[in-house]
Amino acid sequence: MSVELPLWRAISYFRVLALCYALLRFFNSYLHFLHPVAGWIYLGALTLWTLASTRAFAGPQRCTWFVLGTDLTLAVTGIVMSGLTDDPVRINHGAATLPTIWAAGTVLGFAGKGGWRWAAAAGSVIGVANILGHGGPTADNIHNIVLLMVAGCAIGYVIELARASEATLTRALQVEAATRERERLSRDIHDGVLQVLALVQRRGAEHAEHTGGGADFAELGRLAGEQERALRALMTGGPLPAQRAPQAVEEPPDLTALLRPYADDRITLSAPGTPVVLPAHAAAELAAAVGAAVDNVRKHAGERARAWILVEDEPEAVTVSIRDDGPGFAPGRLGEAEQAGRLGVSQSIRGRLLDLGGTAELYSAPGQGVEVELRVPRKGSDDRPADD
């Protein structure tokens, strides 16, 4: 549960209790009002609104700016109506407004939604309404306004601190979880994969040296050495060694060109006629995720299954869909695969898209094939450095 939800719950309870107080105050003094019927009408509307918006004040997501604006409008309306419906003598002697302390709930709502600055703004509006519409700049009005501003700004500042602390804690937990996962993977692969890669590198170099040629074996050994170093750097948390690119990329690449190698007699690629341009890192990661999806089609869809890759170039995002006519899979299969340690979908596909700020959705049912939809937003897709 979010650390700020108890504060929102307290604000919601406060509004209801403040409404009861306002009703009780008016009931005890309505006979002294010049226009008591107008006061009852206003308090009736205030009661309906408070009850209707109680759930909205249960959290920052439901408490929209429209809700807060309506709340502020009702508070200001009640304060101004107090100056028109109450007896001027009572007003001069410090009589309370129609909403009384209910208006403080509005300021607290702004504090919870936008922090202390929005609380100060809402408190200022209510303070001006008090001065202009109910009694002028009296000592009581100034005192109440100061208390309202202090309480609202204090609550807003506390909520801002709570949000910052929660974000810091969440980040720390993510780092801890990543560290634990890295340590677990290091233990699992240290005595297996790394030794195999080192062996392949050594044997490839030896074979190329003894035979006096063997360029293919030398290249295989070199690639194995690169992967070993990259894997060791990943295990220790150090920077990855630079990957040798086939050619320098001076301009953002065309995604379609990166996806074209995946097309063959079983896999059809459909893309716009114009280049689909993305930042180099985003294009490479998206192409790698498509490659992982295509590998899944080749491994699991069957030898006769066909697949289609569709690239959609939109102003806000680039969407790539991979659909096959294979047997599909039952709901819950992906969760079982992750528990069994097969992380192709979660790491190679969803993980890459998550790092880019995008989404990866998988749809399937037995006998209906699989559809993978990868969506990368254009805004923010180039924020991450290419060597991250």
Short mmCIF file of C-alpha atoms in Angstrom, two decimals:
data_model
loop_
_atom_site.label_atom_id
_atom_site.label_comp_id
_atom_site.label_asym_id
_atom_site.label_seq_id
_atom_site.Cartn_x
_atom_site.Cartn_y
_atom_site.Cartn_z
CA MET A 1 0.00 0.00 0.00
CA SER A 2 1.27 3.48 -0.85
CA VAL A 3 2.50 5.48 2.10
CA GLU A 4 0.27 8.44 1.15
CA LEU A 5 -3.02 6.50 1.05
CA PRO A 6 -3.60 6.82 4.82
CA LEU A 7 -3.35 10.60 4.42
CA TRP A 8 -5.94 10.54 1.64
CA ARG A 9 -8.20 8.40 3.80
CA ALA A 10 -7.86 10.95 6.59
CA ILE A 11 -8.77 13.78 4.19
CA SER A 12 -11.86 11.85 3.08
CA TYR A 13 -12.98 11.32 6.69
CA PHE A 14 -12.25 14.96 7.51
CA ARG A 15 -14.58 16.20 4.74
CA VAL A 16 -17.48 14.13 6.07
CA LEU A 17 -16.90 15.23 9.67
CA ALA A 18 -16.52 18.86 8.56
CA LEU A 19 -19.82 18.60 6.69
CA CYS A 20 -21.56 17.36 9.84
CA TYR A 21 -20.07 20.27 11.76
CA ALA A 22 -21.26 22.78 9.13
CA LEU A 23 -24.79 21.35 9.23
CA LEU A 24 -24.86 21.47 13.02
CA ARG A 25 -23.60 25.07 13.12
CA PHE A 26 -26.18 26.22 10.61
CA PHE A 27 -28.99 24.33 12.36
CA ASN A 28 -28.20 26.16 15.60
CA SER A 29 -28.13 29.60 13.97
CA TYR A 30 -30.27 29.56 10.81
CA LEU A 31 -33.05 31.58 12.48
CA HIS A 32 -30.63 34.52 12.66
CA PHE A 33 -29.93 34.47 8.90
CA LEU A 34 -31.61 36.94 6.60
CA HIS A 35 -32.17 34.21 3.97
CA PRO A 36 -32.04 30.82 5.72
CA VAL A 37 -33.67 28.97 2.80
CA ALA A 38 -30.73 29.82 0.55
CA GLY A 39 -28.41 28.48 3.23
CA TRP A 40 -30.30 25.19 3.44
CA ILE A 41 -30.25 24.83 -0.34
CA TYR A 42 -26.50 25.38 -0.40
CA LEU A 43 -25.86 22.92 2.43
CA GLY A 44 -28.09 20.36 0.72
CA ALA A 45 -25.99 20.65 -2.44
CA LEU A 46 -22.83 20.50 -0.34
CA THR A 47 -24.05 17.31 1.35
CA LEU A 48 -24.81 15.61 -1.97
CA TRP A 49 -21.44 16.59 -3.41
CA THR A 50 -19.50 15.49 -0.34
CA LEU A 51 -21.13 12.07 -0.29
CA ALA A 52 -20.78 11.65 -4.05
CA SER A 53 -17.08 12.59 -4.02
CA THR A 54 -16.07 10.58 -0.95
CA ARG A 55 -14.60 7.75 -3.03
CA ALA A 56 -12.83 10.24 -5.28
CA PHE A 57 -10.93 11.55 -2.26
CA ALA A 58 -9.67 8.06 -1.41
CA GLY A 59 -6.53 8.43 -3.56
CA PRO A 60 -4.66 10.69 -6.00
CA GLN A 61 -5.74 8.74 -9.09
CA ARG A 62 -9.48 9.16 -8.49
CA CYS A 63 -9.19 12.69 -7.15
CA THR A 64 -8.87 14.43 -10.50
CA TRP A 65 -8.35 18.13 -11.07
CA PHE A 66 -11.99 18.39 -12.16
CA VAL A 67 -13.09 17.03 -8.78
CA LEU A 68 -10.83 19.45 -6.95
CA GLY A 69 -12.00 22.36 -9.11
CA THR A 70 -15.62 21.55 -8.32
CA ASP A 71 -14.76 21.29 -4.64
CA LEU A 72 -13.06 24.68 -4.68
CA THR A 73 -15.99 26.24 -6.54
CA LEU A 74 -18.44 24.98 -3.91
CA ALA A 75 -16.25 26.27 -1.09
CA VAL A 76 -15.92 29.76 -2.62
CA THR A 77 -19.65 29.83 -3.45
CA GLY A 78 -20.54 29.00 0.14
CA ILE A 79 -18.23 31.69 1.52
CA VAL A 80 -19.65 34.36 -0.81
CA MET A 81 -23.23 33.26 -0.07
CA SER A 82 -22.52 33.62 3.64
CA GLY A 83 -21.93 37.33 3.15
CA LEU A 84 -25.24 37.65 1.29
CA THR A 85 -27.50 35.46 3.44
CA ASP A 86 -26.23 36.11 6.98
CA ASP A 87 -26.94 39.11 9.18
CA PRO A 88 -24.24 41.82 8.75
CA VAL A 89 -24.09 42.24 12.52
CA ARG A 90 -23.30 38.56 12.98
CA ILE A 91 -20.69 38.74 10.23
CA ASN A 92 -18.99 41.70 11.90
CA HIS A 93 -18.87 39.74 15.14
CA GLY A 94 -17.01 36.87 13.47
CA ALA A 95 -19.84 34.52 12.46
CA ALA A 96 -18.67 31.40 10.61
CA THR A 97 -19.27 30.92 6.89
CA LEU A 98 -21.71 28.34 5.56
CA PRO A 99 -19.05 25.69 4.78
CA THR A 100 -17.00 26.60 7.90
CA ILE A 101 -14.02 24.21 8.20
CA TRP A 102 -15.26 22.10 5.24
CA ALA A 103 -13.28 24.50 3.01
CA ALA A 104 -10.09 23.22 4.64
CA GLY A 105 -10.79 19.80 3.08
CA THR A 106 -10.52 21.41 -0.34
CA VAL A 107 -7.09 22.81 0.47
CA LEU A 108 -5.99 19.43 1.82
CA GLY A 109 -7.19 17.79 -1.41
CA PHE A 110 -5.06 20.17 -3.47
CA ALA A 111 -2.15 19.44 -1.13
CA GLY A 112 -2.49 15.71 -1.69
CA LYS A 113 -2.82 16.03 -5.44
CA GLY A 114 -0.20 18.64 -6.28
CA GLY A 115 1.87 19.29 -3.17
CA TRP A 116 2.29 22.39 -1.04
CA ARG A 117 2.31 24.86 -3.96
CA TRP A 118 -1.17 23.83 -5.10
CA ALA A 119 -2.31 23.88 -1.49
CA ALA A 120 -1.04 27.46 -1.17
CA ALA A 121 -2.86 28.45 -4.37
CA ALA A 122 -6.17 26.94 -3.22
CA GLY A 123 -5.76 28.47 0.23
CA SER A 124 -5.14 31.87 -1.35
CA VAL A 125 -8.35 31.63 -3.39
CA ILE A 126 -10.39 30.71 -0.31
CA GLY A 127 -8.65 33.45 1.69
CA VAL A 128 -9.50 36.10 -0.90
CA ALA A 129 -13.11 34.88 -0.95
CA ASN A 130 -13.24 35.22 2.84
CA ILE A 131 -11.90 38.77 2.74
CA LEU A 132 -14.00 40.01 -0.18
CA GLY A 133 -17.19 38.07 0.46
CA HIS A 134 -17.45 37.65 4.20
CA GLY A 135 -16.51 40.35 6.65
CA GLY A 136 -13.45 41.91 5.05
CA PRO A 137 -9.91 41.76 6.44
CA THR A 138 -10.83 41.20 10.08
CA ALA A 139 -8.54 39.70 12.70
CA ASP A 140 -10.57 36.47 12.72
CA ASN A 141 -10.42 36.16 8.94
CA ILE A 142 -6.67 36.73 8.81
CA HIS A 143 -6.15 34.24 11.65
CA ASN A 144 -8.24 31.57 9.91
CA ILE A 145 -6.52 32.14 6.59
CA VAL A 146 -3.06 31.78 8.13
CA LEU A 147 -4.07 28.54 9.87
CA LEU A 148 -5.53 27.21 6.61
CA MET A 149 -2.41 28.05 4.63
CA VAL A 150 -0.06 26.57 7.22
CA ALA A 151 -2.04 23.32 7.52
CA GLY A 152 -2.43 22.91 3.76
CA CYS A 153 1.21 23.62 2.94
CA ALA A 154 2.41 21.35 5.75
CA ILE A 155 0.28 18.44 4.55
CA GLY A 156 1.36 19.06 0.95
CA TYR A 157 5.02 19.06 1.93
CA VAL A 158 4.60 15.86 3.94
CA ILE A 159 2.94 14.14 0.98
CA GLU A 160 5.74 15.27 -1.34
CA LEU A 161 8.29 13.82 1.06
CA ALA A 162 6.28 10.60 1.29
CA ARG A 163 6.23 10.24 -2.48
CA ALA A 164 9.95 10.93 -2.78
CA SER A 165 10.72 8.42 -0.02
CA GLU A 166 8.51 5.80 -1.63
CA ALA A 167 10.21 6.31 -5.00
CA THR A 168 13.62 5.99 -3.36
CA LEU A 169 12.58 2.84 -1.53
CA THR A 170 11.15 1.32 -4.70
CA ARG A 171 14.36 2.05 -6.58
CA ALA A 172 16.43 0.54 -3.77
CA LEU A 173 14.31 -2.61 -3.79
CA GLN A 174 14.69 -2.87 -7.56
CA VAL A 175 18.47 -2.53 -7.28
CA GLU A 176 18.54 -5.15 -4.53
CA ALA A 177 16.42 -7.55 -6.57
CA ALA A 178 18.63 -7.00 -9.63
CA THR A 179 21.74 -7.62 -7.54
CA ARG A 180 20.34 -10.83 -6.12
CA GLU A 181 19.35 -12.03 -9.58
CA ARG A 182 22.81 -11.20 -10.93
CA GLU A 183 24.45 -13.12 -8.10
CA ARG A 184 22.18 -16.10 -8.68
CA LEU A 185 22.93 -16.11 -12.40
CA SER A 186 26.63 -15.75 -11.67
CA ARG A 187 26.57 -18.86 -9.48
CA ASP A 188 24.58 -20.81 -12.04
CA ILE A 189 26.64 -19.99 -15.12
CA HIS A 190 30.13 -19.44 -13.74
CA ASP A 191 31.12 -23.11 -13.82
CA GLY A 192 29.28 -23.87 -17.04
CA VAL A 193 28.79 -21.30 -19.76
CA LEU A 194 31.96 -19.32 -19.14
CA GLN A 195 34.15 -22.41 -19.24
CA VAL A 196 32.53 -23.55 -22.47
CA LEU A 197 33.05 -20.16 -24.10
CA ALA A 198 36.67 -20.06 -22.98
CA LEU A 199 37.16 -23.57 -24.34
CA VAL A 200 35.62 -22.64 -27.70
CA GLN A 201 37.83 -19.58 -27.92
CA ARG A 202 40.99 -21.58 -27.12
CA ARG A 203 40.19 -24.49 -29.42
CA GLY A 204 39.24 -22.17 -32.26
CA ALA A 205 42.55 -20.33 -32.01
CA GLU A 206 44.50 -23.60 -31.74
CA HIS A 207 42.75 -25.11 -34.75
CA ALA A 208 43.39 -21.99 -36.85
CA GLU A 209 47.06 -22.00 -35.84
CA HIS A 210 47.69 -25.72 -36.45
CA THR A 211 45.93 -25.89 -39.78
CA GLY A 212 47.51 -22.71 -41.09
CA GLY A 213 44.13 -21.28 -42.05
CA GLY A 214 40.75 -21.95 -40.61
CA ALA A 215 39.36 -18.43 -40.78
CA ASP A 216 35.97 -19.71 -39.74
CA PHE A 217 37.38 -21.34 -36.61
CA ALA A 218 39.32 -18.19 -35.77
CA GLU A 219 36.20 -16.08 -36.13
CA LEU A 220 34.26 -18.54 -33.98
CA GLY A 221 36.92 -18.31 -31.30
CA ARG A 222 36.93 -14.53 -31.45
CA LEU A 223 33.14 -14.35 -31.08
CA ALA A 224 33.23 -16.79 -28.18
CA GLY A 225 35.86 -14.61 -26.49
CA GLU A 226 33.75 -11.50 -26.94
CA GLN A 227 30.70 -13.20 -25.45
CA GLU A 228 32.73 -14.50 -22.52
CA ARG A 229 34.01 -11.01 -21.71
CA ALA A 230 30.55 -9.51 -22.09
CA LEU A 231 29.06 -12.17 -19.84
CA ARG A 232 31.71 -11.66 -17.17
CA ALA A 233 31.13 -7.90 -17.28
CA LEU A 234 27.39 -8.46 -16.93
CA MET A 235 27.92 -10.76 -13.95
CA THR A 236 30.16 -8.29 -12.14
CA GLY A 237 28.09 -5.22 -12.96
CA GLY A 238 30.88 -3.57 -14.94
CA PRO A 239 30.53 -1.84 -18.28
CA LEU A 240 29.96 -4.10 -21.24
CA PRO A 241 32.82 -4.27 -23.73
CA ALA A 242 32.20 -2.39 -26.92
CA GLN A 243 30.43 -4.48 -29.51
CA ARG A 244 32.12 -4.40 -32.87
CA ALA A 245 29.55 -3.09 -35.33
CA PRO A 246 29.71 -4.14 -38.96
CA GLN A 247 29.76 -0.48 -39.98
CA ALA A 248 29.54 2.93 -38.41
CA VAL A 249 26.01 4.28 -38.10
CA GLU A 250 25.98 7.98 -38.78
CA GLU A 251 22.21 8.33 -39.06
CA PRO A 252 19.31 6.72 -37.16
CA PRO A 253 18.80 3.34 -38.82
CA ASP A 254 15.79 2.15 -40.77
CA LEU A 255 13.99 -0.43 -38.64
CA THR A 256 12.71 -2.21 -41.75
CA ALA A 257 16.28 -2.88 -42.88
CA LEU A 258 17.08 -4.43 -39.51
CA LEU A 259 14.02 -6.69 -39.70
CA ARG A 260 14.46 -7.78 -43.32
CA PRO A 261 16.90 -10.63 -42.48
CA TYR A 262 14.15 -12.35 -40.47
CA ALA A 263 11.94 -12.77 -43.55
CA ASP A 264 12.06 -16.00 -45.56
CA ASP A 265 9.71 -18.39 -47.30
CA ARG A 266 7.79 -18.95 -44.01
CA ILE A 267 7.93 -15.47 -42.55
CA THR A 268 6.47 -12.47 -44.38
CA LEU A 269 7.55 -8.92 -43.57
CA SER A 270 5.13 -6.06 -44.27
CA ALA A 271 6.40 -2.53 -43.68
CA PRO A 272 5.78 1.02 -44.93
CA GLY A 273 7.42 2.05 -48.17
CA THR A 274 9.26 4.86 -46.41
CA PRO A 275 12.04 4.27 -43.84
CA VAL A 276 10.89 3.63 -40.28
CA VAL A 277 13.48 5.67 -38.40
CA LEU A 278 14.23 5.17 -34.70
CA PRO A 279 17.26 6.03 -32.56
CA ALA A 280 20.01 3.48 -33.01
CA HIS A 281 19.67 1.90 -29.57
CA ALA A 282 15.88 1.70 -29.74
CA ALA A 283 15.94 0.23 -33.25
CA ALA A 284 18.54 -2.38 -32.27
CA GLU A 285 16.66 -3.43 -29.13
CA LEU A 286 13.32 -3.59 -30.95
CA ALA A 287 14.88 -5.65 -33.76
CA ALA A 288 16.39 -8.00 -31.16
CA ALA A 289 12.99 -8.44 -29.51
CA VAL A 290 11.46 -9.24 -32.91
CA GLY A 291 14.25 -11.73 -33.47
CA ALA A 292 13.44 -13.44 -30.16
CA ALA A 293 9.77 -13.65 -31.16
CA VAL A 294 10.71 -15.10 -34.56
CA ASP A 295 12.96 -17.67 -32.85
CA ASN A 296 9.97 -18.73 -30.74
CA VAL A 297 7.93 -19.21 -33.90
CA ARG A 298 10.63 -21.42 -35.43
CA LYS A 299 11.01 -23.48 -32.25
CA HIS A 300 7.43 -23.87 -31.06
CA ALA A 301 4.99 -23.16 -33.90
CA GLY A 302 5.86 -26.22 -36.00
CA GLU A 303 7.70 -26.78 -39.27
CA ARG A 304 4.70 -25.86 -41.42
CA ALA A 305 3.65 -22.79 -39.48
CA ARG A 306 3.78 -19.43 -41.18
CA ALA A 307 4.35 -16.05 -39.56
CA TRP A 308 3.79 -12.45 -40.48
CA ILE A 309 5.71 -9.39 -39.27
CA LEU A 310 3.80 -6.13 -39.58
CA VAL A 311 5.51 -2.77 -38.99
CA GLU A 312 3.33 0.27 -38.30
CA ASP A 313 4.95 3.71 -38.29
CA GLU A 314 2.79 6.10 -36.24
CA PRO A 315 3.52 9.68 -35.16
CA GLU A 316 3.68 8.77 -31.46
CA ALA A 317 5.10 5.26 -31.62
CA VAL A 318 6.34 2.38 -33.75
CA THR A 319 4.42 -0.87 -33.45
CA VAL A 320 5.65 -4.25 -34.68
CA SER A 321 3.31 -7.24 -34.62
CA ILE A 322 4.46 -10.85 -35.07
CA ARG A 323 1.65 -13.30 -35.71
CA ASP A 324 1.80 -17.01 -36.54
CA ASP A 325 -0.71 -19.73 -37.37
CA GLY A 326 0.81 -22.31 -35.04
CA PRO A 327 -0.91 -24.27 -32.25
CA GLY A 328 -0.78 -21.40 -29.73
CA PHE A 329 -0.62 -22.02 -26.00
CA ALA A 330 -2.91 -22.14 -23.01
CA PRO A 331 -3.33 -19.27 -20.54
CA GLY A 332 -0.74 -19.38 -17.78
CA ARG A 333 1.88 -21.08 -19.94
CA LEU A 334 4.20 -18.06 -19.85
CA GLY A 335 4.12 -17.93 -16.06
CA GLU A 336 5.00 -21.61 -15.87
CA ALA A 337 7.88 -21.09 -18.30
CA GLU A 338 9.31 -18.25 -16.22
CA GLN A 339 9.10 -20.33 -13.05
CA ALA A 340 10.95 -23.12 -14.86
CA GLY A 341 13.77 -20.69 -15.75
CA ARG A 342 12.88 -20.19 -19.42
CA LEU A 343 13.04 -16.41 -19.63
CA GLY A 344 12.96 -15.84 -23.39
CA VAL A 345 9.71 -13.87 -23.35
CA SER A 346 10.21 -12.03 -20.07
CA GLN A 347 13.85 -11.06 -20.70
CA SER A 348 14.47 -11.00 -24.45
CA ILE A 349 11.12 -9.49 -25.37
CA ARG A 350 9.35 -7.81 -22.48
CA GLY A 351 12.56 -6.77 -20.75
CA ARG A 352 13.86 -4.99 -23.83
CA LEU A 353 10.61 -3.15 -24.44
CA LEU A 354 10.32 -2.16 -20.79
CA ASP A 355 13.81 -0.63 -20.91
CA LEU A 356 12.72 1.43 -23.92
CA GLY A 357 9.59 2.65 -22.15
CA GLY A 358 7.42 0.56 -24.44
CA THR A 359 5.10 -2.41 -24.08
CA ALA A 360 5.05 -6.03 -25.19
CA GLU A 361 1.70 -7.80 -25.32
CA LEU A 362 1.18 -11.49 -26.13
CA TYR A 363 -2.14 -12.93 -27.23
CA SER A 364 -2.77 -16.63 -27.74
CA ALA A 365 -5.25 -19.44 -27.30
CA PRO A 366 -4.93 -23.15 -28.05
CA GLY A 367 -5.25 -23.72 -31.79
CA GLN A 368 -5.25 -20.00 -32.67
CA GLY A 369 -1.57 -19.19 -32.97
CA VAL A 370 0.32 -16.46 -31.14
CA GLU A 371 0.43 -12.73 -31.70
CA VAL A 372 3.13 -10.56 -30.16
CA GLU A 373 2.63 -6.79 -30.28
CA LEU A 374 5.69 -4.63 -29.56
CA ARG A 375 5.20 -0.89 -29.18
CA VAL A 376 7.99 1.65 -28.71
CA PRO A 377 7.07 5.31 -28.10
CA ARG A 378 9.08 7.80 -30.08
CA LYS A 379 9.33 10.19 -27.14
CA GLY A 380 11.86 8.89 -24.66
CA SER A 381 13.11 5.98 -26.81
CA ASP A 382 16.43 7.76 -27.31
CA ASP A 383 16.94 8.72 -23.65
CA ARG A 384 18.92 5.63 -22.83
CA PRO A 385 22.52 5.51 -24.00
CA ALA A 386 23.47 2.90 -26.50
CA ASP A 387 26.01 1.23 -24.28
CA ASP A 388 23.77 0.97 -21.24
#
